[in-house]
mmCIF file of C-alpha atoms in Angstrom:
data_model
loop_
_atom_site.group_PDB
_atom_site.id
_atom_site.type_symbol
_atom_site.label_atom_id
_atom_site.label_comp_id
_atom_site.label_asym_id
_atom_site.label_seq_id
_atom_site.Cartn_x
_atom_site.Cartn_y
_atom_site.Cartn_z
ATOM 1 C CA MET A 109 84.107 108.270 -138.665
ATOM 2 C CA GLN A 110 86.207 111.157 -137.232
ATOM 3 C CA ASN A 111 82.952 112.992 -136.406
ATOM 4 C CA ARG A 112 81.643 109.865 -134.675
ATOM 5 C CA ARG A 113 84.784 109.561 -132.446
ATOM 6 C CA THR A 114 84.558 113.149 -131.582
ATOM 7 C CA TYR A 115 80.887 112.901 -130.582
ATOM 8 C CA ASN A 116 81.704 109.804 -128.512
ATOM 9 C CA ARG A 117 84.469 111.637 -126.676
ATOM 10 C CA PHE A 118 82.105 114.539 -126.051
ATOM 11 C CA VAL A 119 79.411 112.276 -124.675
ATOM 12 C CA ILE A 120 81.914 110.477 -122.405
ATOM 13 C CA HIS A 121 83.269 113.820 -121.164
ATOM 14 C CA LEU A 122 79.697 115.091 -120.499
ATOM 15 C CA LEU A 123 78.844 111.871 -118.492
ATOM 16 C CA CYS A 124 82.057 112.229 -116.437
ATOM 17 C CA LEU A 125 81.275 115.833 -115.607
ATOM 18 C CA THR A 126 77.646 114.890 -114.726
ATOM 19 C CA LEU A 127 78.783 112.035 -112.477
ATOM 20 C CA ALA A 128 81.317 114.289 -110.706
ATOM 21 C CA PHE A 129 78.643 116.849 -110.138
ATOM 22 C CA LEU A 130 76.216 114.345 -108.766
ATOM 23 C CA LEU A 131 78.852 112.868 -106.412
ATOM 24 C CA PHE A 132 79.626 116.374 -105.212
ATOM 25 C CA VAL A 133 76.011 117.241 -104.565
ATOM 26 C CA SER A 134 75.272 113.878 -102.938
ATOM 27 C CA ASN A 135 78.253 114.319 -100.629
ATOM 28 C CA GLY A 136 77.095 117.811 -99.841
ATOM 29 C CA TRP A 137 73.498 116.827 -98.954
ATOM 30 C CA ALA A 138 74.867 113.929 -96.893
ATOM 31 C CA GLN A 139 76.696 116.419 -94.739
ATOM 32 C CA VAL A 140 73.519 118.400 -94.118
ATOM 33 C CA LEU A 141 72.226 115.581 -92.000
ATOM 34 C CA ARG A 142 74.047 114.560 -88.875
ATOM 35 C CA LYS A 143 71.853 111.401 -88.694
ATOM 36 C CA PRO A 144 68.704 110.240 -90.485
ATOM 37 C CA ILE A 145 65.440 112.067 -89.641
ATOM 38 C CA PRO A 146 62.913 109.597 -88.322
ATOM 39 C CA ASP A 147 59.345 109.563 -89.462
ATOM 40 C CA LYS A 148 56.902 111.222 -87.120
ATOM 41 C CA LEU A 149 59.243 113.935 -85.991
ATOM 42 C CA ILE A 150 57.353 117.041 -84.841
ATOM 43 C CA VAL A 151 58.594 120.444 -83.623
ATOM 44 C CA LEU A 152 56.289 122.462 -81.349
ATOM 45 C CA THR A 153 56.767 126.246 -81.119
ATOM 46 C CA PHE A 154 54.756 128.774 -79.059
ATOM 47 C CA ASP A 155 54.750 132.524 -79.789
ATOM 48 C CA ASP A 156 54.390 135.747 -77.852
ATOM 49 C CA ALA A 157 55.020 134.761 -74.221
ATOM 50 C CA SER A 158 51.357 134.097 -73.413
ATOM 51 C CA ARG A 159 50.793 133.552 -69.704
ATOM 52 C CA SER A 160 49.199 130.223 -70.481
ATOM 53 C CA HIS A 161 52.623 128.874 -71.843
ATOM 54 C CA ALA A 162 53.731 128.457 -68.193
ATOM 55 C CA THR A 163 50.423 127.804 -66.432
ATOM 56 C CA PHE A 164 49.011 125.301 -68.919
ATOM 57 C CA VAL A 165 51.156 124.379 -71.880
ATOM 58 C CA ALA A 166 54.478 123.538 -70.181
ATOM 59 C CA PRO A 167 52.912 121.169 -67.618
ATOM 60 C CA ILE A 168 51.119 119.246 -70.466
ATOM 61 C CA LEU A 169 54.339 118.945 -72.403
ATOM 62 C CA LYS A 170 56.127 117.620 -69.364
ATOM 63 C CA LYS A 171 53.341 115.170 -68.668
ATOM 64 C CA TYR A 172 53.958 113.634 -72.165
ATOM 65 C CA GLY A 173 57.626 114.020 -72.200
ATOM 66 C CA PHE A 174 57.587 116.441 -75.127
ATOM 67 C CA GLY A 175 60.048 119.202 -76.062
ATOM 68 C CA GLY A 176 59.031 122.654 -77.207
ATOM 69 C CA THR A 177 60.311 126.099 -78.053
ATOM 70 C CA PHE A 178 58.783 129.239 -76.507
ATOM 71 C CA TYR A 179 59.427 132.333 -78.692
ATOM 72 C CA VAL A 180 59.343 135.203 -76.309
ATOM 73 C CA CYS A 181 59.072 138.999 -76.706
ATOM 74 C CA GLU A 182 57.825 141.961 -74.724
ATOM 75 C CA PHE A 183 54.603 142.416 -76.775
ATOM 76 C CA ALA A 184 53.723 146.127 -76.943
ATOM 77 C CA PRO A 185 51.745 147.885 -75.686
ATOM 78 C CA ASP A 186 50.553 145.742 -72.719
ATOM 79 C CA PHE A 187 53.280 143.304 -71.825
ATOM 80 C CA ALA A 188 53.053 144.624 -68.267
ATOM 81 C CA ASP A 189 49.611 143.000 -67.914
ATOM 82 C CA LYS A 190 50.456 139.711 -66.293
ATOM 83 C CA THR A 191 46.969 138.345 -66.734
ATOM 84 C CA LYS A 192 48.006 138.092 -70.476
ATOM 85 C CA TYR A 193 51.770 137.612 -70.577
ATOM 86 C CA LEU A 194 54.559 135.746 -68.851
ATOM 87 C CA THR A 195 56.732 137.300 -66.196
ATOM 88 C CA TRP A 196 60.446 136.946 -66.725
ATOM 89 C CA GLU A 197 60.584 134.765 -63.722
ATOM 90 C CA GLN A 198 58.069 132.395 -65.414
ATOM 91 C CA ILE A 199 60.229 132.469 -68.585
ATOM 92 C CA ARG A 200 63.294 131.564 -66.520
ATOM 93 C CA GLN A 201 61.411 128.613 -64.972
ATOM 94 C CA VAL A 202 60.334 127.374 -68.448
ATOM 95 C CA ASP A 203 63.989 127.445 -69.388
ATOM 96 C CA ARG A 204 65.151 125.723 -66.229
ATOM 97 C CA VAL A 205 62.787 122.750 -66.626
ATOM 98 C CA GLY A 206 64.363 122.061 -70.074
ATOM 99 C CA PHE A 207 62.360 123.873 -72.663
ATOM 100 C CA GLU A 208 63.921 126.157 -75.258
ATOM 101 C CA ILE A 209 63.451 129.952 -75.071
ATOM 102 C CA GLY A 210 63.767 131.378 -78.503
ATOM 103 C CA ASN A 211 64.117 134.986 -79.728
ATOM 104 C CA HIS A 212 60.884 136.592 -81.154
ATOM 105 C CA THR A 213 62.449 140.084 -81.103
ATOM 106 C CA PHE A 214 62.136 142.616 -78.275
ATOM 107 C CA THR A 215 58.790 144.132 -79.204
ATOM 108 C CA HIS A 216 57.299 142.107 -82.011
ATOM 109 C CA LYS A 217 57.869 144.649 -84.812
ATOM 110 C CA ASN A 218 57.471 143.989 -88.543
ATOM 111 C CA LEU A 219 61.136 143.281 -89.515
ATOM 112 C CA ALA A 220 60.484 144.110 -93.143
ATOM 113 C CA LYS A 221 60.091 147.843 -92.161
ATOM 114 C CA LEU A 222 63.178 148.099 -90.012
ATOM 115 C CA SER A 223 66.724 149.245 -90.837
ATOM 116 C CA LYS A 224 69.640 147.130 -89.990
ATOM 117 C CA PRO A 225 70.353 149.038 -86.714
ATOM 118 C CA GLN A 226 66.777 148.879 -85.680
ATOM 119 C CA LEU A 227 66.505 145.248 -86.469
ATOM 120 C CA THR A 228 69.729 144.455 -84.701
ATOM 121 C CA ASN A 229 68.471 146.286 -81.653
ATOM 122 C CA GLU A 230 65.312 144.160 -81.604
ATOM 123 C CA VAL A 231 67.340 140.952 -81.632
ATOM 124 C CA ASP A 232 70.036 142.236 -79.187
ATOM 125 C CA SER A 233 67.504 143.523 -76.692
ATOM 126 C CA LEU A 234 65.815 140.207 -76.263
ATOM 127 C CA GLU A 235 69.202 138.456 -75.780
ATOM 128 C CA ILE A 236 70.120 140.986 -73.185
ATOM 129 C CA LEU A 237 66.875 140.283 -71.271
ATOM 130 C CA CYS A 238 67.577 136.628 -71.439
ATOM 131 C CA LYS A 239 71.111 137.180 -70.054
ATOM 132 C CA LEU A 240 69.851 139.541 -67.262
ATOM 133 C CA ASN A 241 67.320 136.832 -66.213
ATOM 134 C CA HIS A 242 69.848 133.986 -66.357
ATOM 135 C CA ILE A 243 68.256 132.281 -69.356
ATOM 136 C CA ARG A 244 70.334 130.480 -71.921
ATOM 137 C CA LYS A 245 71.187 132.569 -74.965
ATOM 138 C CA PRO A 246 68.670 131.930 -77.735
ATOM 139 C CA VAL A 247 69.942 130.076 -80.788
ATOM 140 C CA THR A 248 66.769 129.951 -82.804
ATOM 141 C CA PHE A 249 64.464 132.745 -83.984
ATOM 142 C CA ALA A 250 60.807 133.268 -85.031
ATOM 143 C CA TYR A 251 59.885 136.089 -87.397
ATOM 144 C CA PRO A 252 57.041 138.204 -85.895
ATOM 145 C CA ALA A 253 53.962 137.643 -88.061
ATOM 146 C CA TYR A 254 56.247 135.767 -90.417
ATOM 147 C CA PHE A 255 57.613 138.949 -92.001
ATOM 148 C CA THR A 256 61.164 138.431 -93.328
ATOM 149 C CA SER A 257 63.690 140.551 -95.095
ATOM 150 C CA PRO A 258 67.269 140.172 -96.536
ATOM 151 C CA ILE A 259 68.394 142.461 -93.722
ATOM 152 C CA ALA A 260 66.968 140.103 -91.147
ATOM 153 C CA PHE A 261 68.789 137.167 -92.789
ATOM 154 C CA ASP A 262 72.028 139.075 -92.583
ATOM 155 C CA VAL A 263 71.615 139.997 -88.917
ATOM 156 C CA LEU A 264 70.598 136.434 -87.983
ATOM 157 C CA ALA A 265 73.543 134.978 -89.831
ATOM 158 C CA GLU A 266 76.005 137.357 -88.258
ATOM 159 C CA LYS A 267 74.658 136.523 -84.831
ATOM 160 C CA LYS A 268 74.899 132.822 -85.532
ATOM 161 C CA TYR A 269 71.310 131.824 -85.210
ATOM 162 C CA GLN A 270 70.931 128.213 -86.165
ATOM 163 C CA PHE A 271 67.325 128.085 -87.294
ATOM 164 C CA ALA A 272 64.555 130.707 -87.895
ATOM 165 C CA ARG A 273 60.917 129.862 -88.296
ATOM 166 C CA VAL A 274 58.422 131.225 -90.821
ATOM 167 C CA GLY A 275 54.896 130.079 -91.827
ATOM 168 C CA GLY A 276 53.862 128.664 -95.160
ATOM 169 C CA ASP A 277 51.792 125.592 -93.984
ATOM 170 C CA ARG A 278 54.106 122.926 -95.268
ATOM 171 C CA ALA A 279 56.704 120.625 -93.790
ATOM 172 C CA TYR A 280 60.400 121.480 -93.390
ATOM 173 C CA ASP A 281 62.697 119.645 -95.782
ATOM 174 C CA PRO A 282 66.309 120.122 -94.707
ATOM 175 C CA ALA A 283 67.496 119.214 -98.255
ATOM 176 C CA ILE A 284 65.808 122.319 -99.854
ATOM 177 C CA ASP A 285 64.763 124.699 -96.978
ATOM 178 C CA HIS A 286 67.367 127.187 -95.657
ATOM 179 C CA PRO A 287 67.759 126.992 -91.917
ATOM 180 C CA LEU A 288 66.756 130.686 -91.569
ATOM 181 C CA LEU A 289 63.444 129.842 -93.403
ATOM 182 C CA VAL A 290 62.039 126.844 -91.673
ATOM 183 C CA PRO A 291 58.300 126.587 -92.626
ATOM 184 C CA SER A 292 55.605 125.780 -90.143
ATOM 185 C CA TYR A 293 51.914 125.093 -89.871
ATOM 186 C CA SER A 294 49.857 127.708 -87.946
ATOM 187 C CA MET A 295 47.335 126.377 -85.541
ATOM 188 C CA THR A 296 44.015 128.090 -85.129
ATOM 189 C CA ASP A 297 40.791 127.049 -83.288
ATOM 190 C CA SER A 298 39.219 126.088 -86.617
ATOM 191 C CA ASN A 299 41.819 124.341 -88.769
ATOM 192 C CA LYS A 300 41.973 120.944 -87.050
ATOM 193 C CA GLU A 301 41.622 119.069 -90.349
ATOM 194 C CA ILE A 302 44.659 120.910 -91.789
ATOM 195 C CA MET A 303 46.735 120.336 -88.576
ATOM 196 C CA MET A 304 45.912 116.675 -88.473
ATOM 197 C CA HIS A 305 46.583 116.238 -92.153
ATOM 198 C CA SER A 306 50.015 117.899 -91.708
ATOM 199 C CA LEU A 307 51.153 115.034 -89.534
ATOM 200 C CA GLN A 308 51.130 112.776 -92.654
ATOM 201 C CA GLU A 309 54.022 114.903 -94.034
ATOM 202 C CA ALA A 310 56.371 113.906 -91.224
ATOM 203 C CA LYS A 311 58.149 111.189 -93.140
ATOM 204 C CA ASN A 312 60.810 110.659 -95.771
ATOM 205 C CA GLY A 313 63.153 113.130 -94.191
ATOM 206 C CA LYS A 314 60.751 115.869 -93.568
ATOM 207 C CA VAL A 315 59.881 117.441 -90.262
ATOM 208 C CA VAL A 316 56.514 119.079 -89.372
ATOM 209 C CA VAL A 317 56.761 122.262 -87.329
ATOM 210 C CA TRP A 318 53.673 123.600 -85.552
ATOM 211 C CA THR A 319 53.219 127.337 -84.625
ATOM 212 C CA ILE A 320 50.898 127.764 -81.638
ATOM 213 C CA HIS A 321 49.917 130.874 -79.744
ATOM 214 C CA GLY A 322 48.174 131.156 -76.307
ATOM 215 C CA VAL A 323 46.326 128.166 -74.925
ATOM 216 C CA PRO A 324 44.166 130.245 -74.333
ATOM 217 C CA ASP A 325 45.375 133.563 -75.786
ATOM 218 C CA ILE A 326 43.682 136.426 -73.880
ATOM 219 C CA ALA A 327 45.715 139.150 -75.549
ATOM 220 C CA HIS A 328 45.176 137.931 -79.100
ATOM 221 C CA PRO A 329 41.821 136.145 -79.406
ATOM 222 C CA TRP A 330 42.125 135.660 -83.169
ATOM 223 C CA VAL A 331 44.927 133.171 -82.541
ATOM 224 C CA ASN A 332 43.351 131.640 -79.477
ATOM 225 C CA ILE A 333 43.621 127.876 -78.978
ATOM 226 C CA PRO A 334 41.126 126.259 -76.581
ATOM 227 C CA PRO A 335 42.895 124.250 -73.894
ATOM 228 C CA ALA A 336 40.754 121.153 -74.526
ATOM 229 C CA LEU A 337 41.653 121.208 -78.196
ATOM 230 C CA PHE A 338 45.318 121.621 -77.492
ATOM 231 C CA GLU A 339 45.258 118.728 -75.047
ATOM 232 C CA GLU A 340 43.505 116.634 -77.643
ATOM 233 C CA TYR A 341 46.337 117.219 -80.124
ATOM 234 C CA MET A 342 48.956 116.412 -77.502
ATOM 235 C CA LYS A 343 47.220 113.145 -76.504
ATOM 236 C CA PHE A 344 47.110 112.165 -80.195
ATOM 237 C CA LEU A 345 50.792 112.789 -80.694
ATOM 238 C CA HIS A 346 51.623 110.760 -77.582
ATOM 239 C CA ASP A 347 49.267 107.899 -78.303
ATOM 240 C CA ASN A 348 50.528 107.555 -81.871
ATOM 241 C CA GLN A 349 54.223 107.589 -80.946
ATOM 242 C CA TYR A 350 55.270 110.883 -82.484
ATOM 243 C CA LYS A 351 58.659 112.302 -81.403
ATOM 244 C CA VAL A 352 58.119 115.857 -80.283
ATOM 245 C CA ILE A 353 61.082 118.174 -79.932
ATOM 246 C CA SER A 354 62.116 121.774 -79.788
ATOM 247 C CA MET A 355 63.494 123.830 -82.714
ATOM 248 C CA ARG A 356 66.912 123.725 -81.017
ATOM 249 C CA ASP A 357 66.789 119.869 -80.905
ATOM 250 C CA LEU A 358 66.898 119.878 -84.727
ATOM 251 C CA LEU A 359 70.630 120.479 -84.421
ATOM 252 C CA SER A 360 71.070 116.790 -83.428
ATOM 253 C CA TYR A 361 69.723 115.911 -86.923
ATOM 254 C CA VAL A 362 70.595 118.921 -89.199
ATOM 255 C CA ASN A 363 74.035 120.412 -89.699
ATOM 256 C CA SER A 364 72.656 123.925 -90.141
ATOM 257 C CA GLU A 365 76.127 125.398 -90.973
ATOM 258 C CA GLN A 366 76.547 123.085 -93.850
ATOM 259 C CA ALA A 367 72.995 123.730 -94.984
ATOM 260 C CA VAL A 368 73.696 127.503 -95.078
ATOM 261 C CA ARG A 369 76.617 126.843 -97.395
ATOM 262 C CA LEU A 370 74.457 124.739 -99.786
ATOM 263 C CA ILE A 371 71.118 126.430 -99.771
ATOM 264 C CA SER A 372 70.607 129.964 -101.041
ATOM 265 C CA LEU A 373 68.426 132.603 -99.401
ATOM 266 C CA PRO A 374 66.040 134.884 -101.437
ATOM 267 C CA THR A 375 67.428 138.203 -102.256
ATOM 268 C CA LYS A 376 64.124 140.059 -102.062
#
């Protein structure tokens, strides 16, 4: 009988601890979201400061009332070739009409191979160029070629970046994905089935992020997107009532500071 009472007390104590833990976790996750994430929420991101981002992409996004983030850098060695890349005046105009300019580092280096001073310089130099050209200070980041490192996480956290985008070809789930490791789908000229299927994941609190390069991309033809294909995607999103935003706009849904406290980053 005594053993039975002891066992019952143990079970009750364990249940109380479990309930307290669940309440704590539930309350924590509730604070990650500022408001519910609607179904059909899409984030569009564009990498590498391709000239077509100003001449073709931005006008189409404006036509449909879409948001978008343009992750810019001075892509070595031929950024000076303005048949391939944006001028800083064009980047400023993209910012002024309401799109987000994000940090893609200064020269698109592999961050996994950089020391902390080198990596910090890559991030700072792009911020300085934005300031010199009267462009709003970037608050989101895209890892060049998706290479990450613990040093990069430290630098971005210290500099108060709210979100940073990687690859992965899956939807972003704010309940489990760290804000400095937001996954995305990478668009090519031959993966239409994958990109269209990805849209089905934009539900139940998940957000689909697309990574797109030049439309067309003269400098990097292996990530070229034909203009007609891009316009087909945009028309589909518009006609099917998708809400299309920038990475920065996620802040209206996700409390990134709370998410940082609750979700751990990888250490390797």
